[in-house]
Coordinates of C-alpha atoms in Angstrom, one line a residue:
X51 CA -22.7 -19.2 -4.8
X52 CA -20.6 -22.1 -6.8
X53 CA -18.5 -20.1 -9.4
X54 CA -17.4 -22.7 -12.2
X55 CA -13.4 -21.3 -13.2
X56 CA -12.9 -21.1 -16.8
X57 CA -10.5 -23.0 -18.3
X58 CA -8.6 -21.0 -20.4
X59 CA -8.2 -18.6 -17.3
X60 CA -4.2 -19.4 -16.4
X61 CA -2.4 -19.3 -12.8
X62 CA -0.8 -15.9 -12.9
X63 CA 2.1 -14.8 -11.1
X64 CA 2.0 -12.6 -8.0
X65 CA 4.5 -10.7 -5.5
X66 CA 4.2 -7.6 -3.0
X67 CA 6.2 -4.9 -2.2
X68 CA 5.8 -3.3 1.7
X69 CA 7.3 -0.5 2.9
X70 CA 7.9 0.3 6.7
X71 CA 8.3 3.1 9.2
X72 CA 11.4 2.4 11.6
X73 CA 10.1 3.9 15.4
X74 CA 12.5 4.1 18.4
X75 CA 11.5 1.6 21.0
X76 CA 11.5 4.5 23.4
X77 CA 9.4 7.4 22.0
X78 CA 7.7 5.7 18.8
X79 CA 8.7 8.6 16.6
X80 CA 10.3 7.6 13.4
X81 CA 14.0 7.2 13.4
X82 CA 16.8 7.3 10.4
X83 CA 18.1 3.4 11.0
X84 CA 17.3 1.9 7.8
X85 CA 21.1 1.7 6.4
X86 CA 21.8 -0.1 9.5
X87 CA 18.8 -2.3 9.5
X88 CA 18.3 -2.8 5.9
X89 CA 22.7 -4.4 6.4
X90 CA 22.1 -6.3 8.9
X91 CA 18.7 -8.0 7.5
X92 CA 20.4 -7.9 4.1
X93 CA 22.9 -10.8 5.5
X94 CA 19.7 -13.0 4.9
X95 CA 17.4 -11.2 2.6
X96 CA 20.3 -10.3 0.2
X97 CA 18.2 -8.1 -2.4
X98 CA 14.5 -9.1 -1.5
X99 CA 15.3 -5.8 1.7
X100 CA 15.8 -2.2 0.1
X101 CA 15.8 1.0 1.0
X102 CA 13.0 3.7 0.5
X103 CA 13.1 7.8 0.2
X104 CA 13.7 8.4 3.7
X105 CA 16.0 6.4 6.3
X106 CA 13.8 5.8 8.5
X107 CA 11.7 3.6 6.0
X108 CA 12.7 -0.1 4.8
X109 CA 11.3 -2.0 1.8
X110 CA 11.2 -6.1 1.4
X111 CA 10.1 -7.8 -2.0
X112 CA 8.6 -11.2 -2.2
X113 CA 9.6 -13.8 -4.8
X114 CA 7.0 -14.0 -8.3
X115 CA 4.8 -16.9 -7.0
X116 CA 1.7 -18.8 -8.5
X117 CA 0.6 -19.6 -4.5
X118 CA -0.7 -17.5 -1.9
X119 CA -0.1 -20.0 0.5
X120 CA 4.2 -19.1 -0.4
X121 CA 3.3 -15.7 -0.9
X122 CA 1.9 -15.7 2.6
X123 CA 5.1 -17.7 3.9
X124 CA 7.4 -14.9 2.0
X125 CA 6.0 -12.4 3.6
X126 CA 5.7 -13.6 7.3
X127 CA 9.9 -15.0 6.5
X128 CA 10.5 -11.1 5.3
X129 CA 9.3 -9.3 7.9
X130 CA 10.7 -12.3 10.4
X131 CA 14.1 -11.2 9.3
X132 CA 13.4 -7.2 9.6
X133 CA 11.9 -7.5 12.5
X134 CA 14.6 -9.0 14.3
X135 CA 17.2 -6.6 12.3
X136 CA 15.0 -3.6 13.8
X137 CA 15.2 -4.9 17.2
X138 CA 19.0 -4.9 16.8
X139 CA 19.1 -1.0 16.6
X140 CA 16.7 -0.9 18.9
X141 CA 13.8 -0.4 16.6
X142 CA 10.0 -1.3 16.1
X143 CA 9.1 -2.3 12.4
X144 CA 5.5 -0.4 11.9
X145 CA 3.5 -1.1 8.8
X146 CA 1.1 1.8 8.8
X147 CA 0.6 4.1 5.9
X148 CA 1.4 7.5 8.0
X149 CA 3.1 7.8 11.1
X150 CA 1.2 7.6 14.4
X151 CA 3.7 10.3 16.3
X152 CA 5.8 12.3 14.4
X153 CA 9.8 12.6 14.2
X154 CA 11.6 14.6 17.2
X155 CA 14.2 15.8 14.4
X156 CA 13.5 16.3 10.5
X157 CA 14.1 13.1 8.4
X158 CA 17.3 12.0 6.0
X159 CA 16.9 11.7 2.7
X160 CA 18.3 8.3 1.5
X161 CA 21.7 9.1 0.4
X162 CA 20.6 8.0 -3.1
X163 CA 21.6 9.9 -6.3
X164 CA 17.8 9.5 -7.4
X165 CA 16.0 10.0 -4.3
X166 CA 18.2 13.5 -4.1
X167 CA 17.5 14.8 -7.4
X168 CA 13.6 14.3 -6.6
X169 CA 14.1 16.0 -3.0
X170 CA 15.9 18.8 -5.4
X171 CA 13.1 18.8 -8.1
X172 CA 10.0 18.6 -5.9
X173 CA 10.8 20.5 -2.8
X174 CA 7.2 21.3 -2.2
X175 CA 6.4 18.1 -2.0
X176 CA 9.0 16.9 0.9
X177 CA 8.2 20.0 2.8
X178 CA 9.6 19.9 5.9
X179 CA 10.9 16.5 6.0
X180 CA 8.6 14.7 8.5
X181 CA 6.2 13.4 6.7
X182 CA 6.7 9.0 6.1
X183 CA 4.1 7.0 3.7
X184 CA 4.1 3.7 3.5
X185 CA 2.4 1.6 0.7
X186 CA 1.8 -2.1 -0.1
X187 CA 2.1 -2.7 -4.0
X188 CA 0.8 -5.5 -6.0
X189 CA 2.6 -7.0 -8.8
X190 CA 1.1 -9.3 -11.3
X191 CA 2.9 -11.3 -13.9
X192 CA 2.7 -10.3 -17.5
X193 CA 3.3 -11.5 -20.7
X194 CA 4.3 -7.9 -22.0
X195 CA 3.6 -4.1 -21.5
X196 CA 0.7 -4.2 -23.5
X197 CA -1.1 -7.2 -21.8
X198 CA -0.3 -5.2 -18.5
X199 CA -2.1 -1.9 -19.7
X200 CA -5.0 -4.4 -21.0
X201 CA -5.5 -5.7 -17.4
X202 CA -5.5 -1.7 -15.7
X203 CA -8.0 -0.8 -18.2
X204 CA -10.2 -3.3 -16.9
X205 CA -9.4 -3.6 -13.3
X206 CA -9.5 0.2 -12.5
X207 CA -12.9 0.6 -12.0
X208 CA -12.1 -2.1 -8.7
X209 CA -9.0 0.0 -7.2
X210 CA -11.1 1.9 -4.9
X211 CA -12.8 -0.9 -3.2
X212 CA -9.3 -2.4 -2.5
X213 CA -8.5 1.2 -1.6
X214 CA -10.9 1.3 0.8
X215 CA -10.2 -2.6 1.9
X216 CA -6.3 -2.0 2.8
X217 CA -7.2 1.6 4.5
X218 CA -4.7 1.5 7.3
X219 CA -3.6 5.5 7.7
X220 CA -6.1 7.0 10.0
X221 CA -2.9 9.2 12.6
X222 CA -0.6 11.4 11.0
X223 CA 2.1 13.0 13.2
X224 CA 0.3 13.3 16.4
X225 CA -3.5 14.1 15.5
X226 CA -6.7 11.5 14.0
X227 CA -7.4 13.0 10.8
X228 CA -10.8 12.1 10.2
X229 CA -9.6 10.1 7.3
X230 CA -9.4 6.1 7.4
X231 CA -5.9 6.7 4.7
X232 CA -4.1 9.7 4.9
X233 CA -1.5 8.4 3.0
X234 CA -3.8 8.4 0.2
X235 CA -4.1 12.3 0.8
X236 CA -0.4 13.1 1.9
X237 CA 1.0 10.5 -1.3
X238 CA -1.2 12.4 -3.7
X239 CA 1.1 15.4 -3.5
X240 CA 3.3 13.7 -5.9
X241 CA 2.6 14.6 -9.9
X242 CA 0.4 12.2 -11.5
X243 CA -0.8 10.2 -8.4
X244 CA -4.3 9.1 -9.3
X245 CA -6.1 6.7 -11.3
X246 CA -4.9 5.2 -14.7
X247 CA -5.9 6.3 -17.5
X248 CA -7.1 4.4 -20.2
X249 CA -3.9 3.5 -22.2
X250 CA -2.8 1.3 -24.8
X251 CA 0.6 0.5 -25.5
X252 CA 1.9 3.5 -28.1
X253 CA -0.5 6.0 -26.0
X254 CA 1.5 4.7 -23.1
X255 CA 4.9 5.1 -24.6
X256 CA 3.8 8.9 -25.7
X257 CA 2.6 9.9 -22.7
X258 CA 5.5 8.7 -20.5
X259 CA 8.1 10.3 -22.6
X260 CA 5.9 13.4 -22.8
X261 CA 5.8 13.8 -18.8
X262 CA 9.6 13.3 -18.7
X263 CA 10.4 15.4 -21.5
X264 CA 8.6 18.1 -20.2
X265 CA 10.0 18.0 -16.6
X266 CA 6.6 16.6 -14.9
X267 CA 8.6 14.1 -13.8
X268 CA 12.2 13.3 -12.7
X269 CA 12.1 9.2 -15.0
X270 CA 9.4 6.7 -16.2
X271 CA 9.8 5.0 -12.8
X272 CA 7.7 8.3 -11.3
X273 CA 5.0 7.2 -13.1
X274 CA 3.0 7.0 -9.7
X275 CA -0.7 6.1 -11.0
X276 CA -2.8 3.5 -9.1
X277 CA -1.9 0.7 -11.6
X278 CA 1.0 1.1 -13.7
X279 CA 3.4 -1.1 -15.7
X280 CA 6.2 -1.5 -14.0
X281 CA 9.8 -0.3 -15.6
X282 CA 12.1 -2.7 -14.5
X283 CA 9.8 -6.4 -14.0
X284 CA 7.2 -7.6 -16.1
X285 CA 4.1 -6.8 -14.4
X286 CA 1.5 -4.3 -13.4
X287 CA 1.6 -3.2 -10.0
X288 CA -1.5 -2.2 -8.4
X289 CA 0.0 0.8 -5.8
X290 CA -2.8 2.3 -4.3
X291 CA -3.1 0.4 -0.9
X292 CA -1.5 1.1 2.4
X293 CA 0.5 -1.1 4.0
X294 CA -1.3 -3.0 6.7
X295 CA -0.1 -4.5 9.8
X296 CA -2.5 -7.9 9.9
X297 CA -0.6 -10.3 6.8
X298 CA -4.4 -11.8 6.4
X299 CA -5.2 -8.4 5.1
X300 CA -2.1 -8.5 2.2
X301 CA -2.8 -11.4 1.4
X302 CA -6.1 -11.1 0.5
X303 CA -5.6 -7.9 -1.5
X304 CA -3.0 -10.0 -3.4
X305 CA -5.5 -12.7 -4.1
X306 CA -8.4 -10.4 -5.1
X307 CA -5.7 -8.3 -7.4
X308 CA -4.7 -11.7 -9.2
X309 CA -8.3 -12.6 -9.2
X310 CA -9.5 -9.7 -10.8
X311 CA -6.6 -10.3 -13.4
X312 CA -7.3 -13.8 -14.2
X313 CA -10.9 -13.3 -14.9
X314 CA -10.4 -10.1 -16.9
X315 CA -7.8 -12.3 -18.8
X316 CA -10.3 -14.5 -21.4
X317 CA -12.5 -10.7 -22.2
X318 CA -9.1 -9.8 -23.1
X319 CA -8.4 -12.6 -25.8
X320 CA -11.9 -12.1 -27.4
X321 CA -11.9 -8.7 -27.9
X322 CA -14.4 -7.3 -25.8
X323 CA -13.9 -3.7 -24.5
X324 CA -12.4 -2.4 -21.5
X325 CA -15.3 -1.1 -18.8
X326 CA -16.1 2.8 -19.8
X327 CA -16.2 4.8 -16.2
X328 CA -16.3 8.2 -16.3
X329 CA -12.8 10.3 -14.6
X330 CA -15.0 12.3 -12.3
X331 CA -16.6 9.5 -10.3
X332 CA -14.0 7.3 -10.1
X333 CA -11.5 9.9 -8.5
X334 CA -14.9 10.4 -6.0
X335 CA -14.6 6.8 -5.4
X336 CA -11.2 7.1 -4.5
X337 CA -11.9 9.8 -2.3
X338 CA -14.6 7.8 -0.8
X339 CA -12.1 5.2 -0.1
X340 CA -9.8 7.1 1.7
X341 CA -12.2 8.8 4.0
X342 CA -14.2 6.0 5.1
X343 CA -12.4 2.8 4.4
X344 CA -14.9 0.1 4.9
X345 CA -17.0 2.2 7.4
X346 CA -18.9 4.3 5.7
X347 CA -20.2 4.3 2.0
X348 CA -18.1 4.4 -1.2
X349 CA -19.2 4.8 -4.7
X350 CA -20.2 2.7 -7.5
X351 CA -18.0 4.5 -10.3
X352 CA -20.3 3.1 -13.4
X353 CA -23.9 4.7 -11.8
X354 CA -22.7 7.1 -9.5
X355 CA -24.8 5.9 -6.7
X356 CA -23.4 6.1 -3.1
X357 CA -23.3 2.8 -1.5
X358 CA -21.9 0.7 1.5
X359 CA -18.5 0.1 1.4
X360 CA -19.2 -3.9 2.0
X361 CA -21.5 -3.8 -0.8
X362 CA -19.0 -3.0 -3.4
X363 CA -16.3 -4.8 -1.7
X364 CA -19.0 -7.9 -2.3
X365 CA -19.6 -6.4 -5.8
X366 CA -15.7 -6.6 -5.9
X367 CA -16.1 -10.6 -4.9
X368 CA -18.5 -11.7 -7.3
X369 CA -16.3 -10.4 -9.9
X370 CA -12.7 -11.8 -9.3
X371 CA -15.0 -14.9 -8.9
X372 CA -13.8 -16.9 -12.1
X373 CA -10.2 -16.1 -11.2
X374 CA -10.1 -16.8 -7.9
X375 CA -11.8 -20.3 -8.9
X376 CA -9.2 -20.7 -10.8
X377 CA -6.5 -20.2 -8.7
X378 CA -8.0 -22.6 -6.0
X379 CA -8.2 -18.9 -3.6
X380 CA -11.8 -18.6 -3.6
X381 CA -12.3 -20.9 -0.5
X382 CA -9.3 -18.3 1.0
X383 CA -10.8 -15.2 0.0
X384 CA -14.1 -15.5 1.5
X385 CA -12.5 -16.9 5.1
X386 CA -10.5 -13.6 4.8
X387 CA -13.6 -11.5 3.9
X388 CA -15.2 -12.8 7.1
X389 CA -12.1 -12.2 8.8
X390 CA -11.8 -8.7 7.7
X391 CA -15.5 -7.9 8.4
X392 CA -15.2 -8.9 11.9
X393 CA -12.6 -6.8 12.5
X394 CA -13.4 -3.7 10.6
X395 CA -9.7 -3.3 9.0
X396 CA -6.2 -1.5 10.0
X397 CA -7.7 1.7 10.3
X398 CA -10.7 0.3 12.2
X399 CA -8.0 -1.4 14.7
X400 CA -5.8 1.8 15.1
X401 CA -8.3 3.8 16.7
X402 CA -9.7 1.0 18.4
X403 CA -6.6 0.8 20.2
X404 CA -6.1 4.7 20.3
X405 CA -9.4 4.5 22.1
X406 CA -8.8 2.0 25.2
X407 CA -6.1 4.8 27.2
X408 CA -6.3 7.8 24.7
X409 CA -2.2 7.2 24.1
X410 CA -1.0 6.8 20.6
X411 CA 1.7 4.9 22.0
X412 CA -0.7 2.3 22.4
X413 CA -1.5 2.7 19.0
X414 CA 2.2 2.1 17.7
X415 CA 2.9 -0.9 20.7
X416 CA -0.9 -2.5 18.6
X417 CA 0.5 -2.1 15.2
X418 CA 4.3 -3.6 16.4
X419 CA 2.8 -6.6 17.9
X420 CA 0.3 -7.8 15.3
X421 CA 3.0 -7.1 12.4
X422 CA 5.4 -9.9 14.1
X423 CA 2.6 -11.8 16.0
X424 CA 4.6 -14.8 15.6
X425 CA 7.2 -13.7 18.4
X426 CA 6.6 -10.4 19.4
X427 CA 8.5 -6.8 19.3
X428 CA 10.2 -5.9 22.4
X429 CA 8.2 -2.8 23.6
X430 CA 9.6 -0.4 25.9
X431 CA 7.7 2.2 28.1
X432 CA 7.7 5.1 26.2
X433 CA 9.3 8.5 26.9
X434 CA 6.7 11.1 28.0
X435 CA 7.3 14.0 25.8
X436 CA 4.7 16.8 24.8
X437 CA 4.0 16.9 20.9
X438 CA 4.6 20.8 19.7
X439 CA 1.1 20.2 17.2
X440 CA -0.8 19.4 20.0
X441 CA 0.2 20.3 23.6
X442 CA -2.6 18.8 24.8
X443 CA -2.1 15.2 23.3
X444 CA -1.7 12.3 25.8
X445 CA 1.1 9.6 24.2

């Protein structure tokens, strides 16, 4: 199908955000080396590498780009430089939403002034301390807050489907969970975690103080619903996938976010009314996502019907349509679509792997290659150890 762009549909501006899980070489369990990795890489990477709530996680930030074709060269330079950073302190750099084998030890908190006041506020959320989730986040460029809450109200209805398109979490600590993101389950402990709601921007501003006011949350930046404004850059981020291993799948959930954007952009500017979905169905959808990623149905959010996830991802397609036209990415998208659909997706992959020896080291030694598949991790046989969940699980 030929999709004609509309003119008055601009470029917009894009960047990413992925956070990683830092395993030993050795036993693949997650291990608190981020201080010395994020030092080393920051040498190079200056600001664009930052730390995360626990030490054994990193972050990296692309520049604000109008091409996917840079953004995809960001990203593959980013995690060039943290890859080889992790290698020095004898580290794999794992983009998974959960971890594949737990810690051997409890994990650090970042010594952070923030990140210790939430650990102090929310101690039923950390628990006990071994738990790592790992998210990719979307950023799209915005004139102002109230032209980012204009594009949520209109692109939430979609989040789902790239929920269920970025679904990369299936292992948590040791066990398959059934689920194709656990991260979506584990990350939704955190207060207001969950779709947007329907906001404009002096609803926004009472609503944000309200939550801190009351003690709901610590700041504004805790403000974890799936697309938010952000408080410190002007854009909405889009937070709601997991971080993936395979850079063809970012990239193409950066491309389908803009996409969605740009074509929501001209309804904006002639007044027509965000989509009305109900709050029921679309948390279902979300559900949906997270259980079955892409294999398995999902659920259309405006009729409640169950359907195959492909068929709202293609649902998903036919919408960002005019934007991604516009952007020159439609070409891109659909290669990637074909791409993805062959391969079934992260969590797909993960138990794939899982499945060839029964060893979840193979899953982690999978995930470290494919994230640097440029040049490689160096992999080391793995320590035999029995995992205290499950004495009877083979590594």
């Amino acid at each position: 199908m030929t999709v004609a762009p509309c003119p008055r549909t601009p470029k917009l501006t894009m960047g990413v955000e992925e956070e990683f899980v830092l395993v030993d070489r050795r036993s693949r369990a997650p291990v608190g080396r981020g201080p010395l990795v994020i030092a080393e890489a920051a040498h190079r990477l200056g600001a664009l590498v930052q730390p995360e709530f626990f030490t054994a996680q990193v972050e990296v930030c692309t520049r604000p780009t109008s091409s996917t074709a840079a953004l995809a060269a960001d990203l593959a330079g980013l995690r060039r430089e943290l890859g080889r950073a992790a290698e020095g302190e004898q580290c794999l750099l794992l983009a998974s939403g959960t971890p594949v084998i737990p810690p051997e030890r409890p994990l650090t908190i970042t010594p952070d002034e923030r990140y210790q006041r939430m650990a102090t506020r929310f101690p039923s959320v950390i628990g006990a301390r071994d738990q790592v989730v790992c998210g990719c986040h979307v950023h799209i460029g915005v004139a102002d807050r109230a032209q980012a809450l204009e594009f949520s109200n209109r692109i939430r209805p979609w989040l789902p489907v790239l929920q269920a398109l970025a679904a990369n979490s299936p292992f948590d600590r040791g066990r398959d969970t059934g689920y194709a993101s656990w991260r979506a389950v584990e990350h939704g402990r955190w207060p207001t975690v969950g779709p947007t709601p329907v906001l404009d921007e002096g609803a926004y501003e009472r609503i944000a103080d309200d939550l801190v006011r009351c003690g709901a949350l610590l700041d504004r930046r805790m403000i974890y619903w799936y697309a938010r404004p952000s408080e410190h850059v002007p854009t909405l981020e889009v937070r709601v996938a997991d971080v993936n291993a395979d850079l063809d799948t970012v990239i193409l959930l950066a491309a389908l976010v803009r996409g969605l954007a740009a074509t929501v952009l001209p309804e904006i500017g002639e007044g027509r009314p965000a989509p009305c979905v109900e709050g029921g169905r679309l948390r279902e959808a979300h559900r949906l996502a997270a259980l079955h990623g892409l294999d398995g149905d999902g659920l259309d959010p405006w009729g409640g019907a169950r359907l195959p996830a492909w068929d709202l991802v293609d649902r998903l397609r036919e919408r960002a349509a005019p934007g991604l036209g516009a952007s020159g990415d439609l070409l891109l998208v659909d290669t990637l679509l074909d791409h993805l659909r062959a391969t079934g997706g992260g969590s797909a992959a993960q138990r794939a792997a899982h499945r060839r020896h029964g060893r979840l080291s193979d899953v982690v030694d999978a995930l470290a290659r494919e994230v640097l598949p440029w040049e490689g991790q160096q992999l080391e046989r793995p320590c035999p150890r029995p995992d205290p969940r499950d004495p009877g699980s083979r590594r």
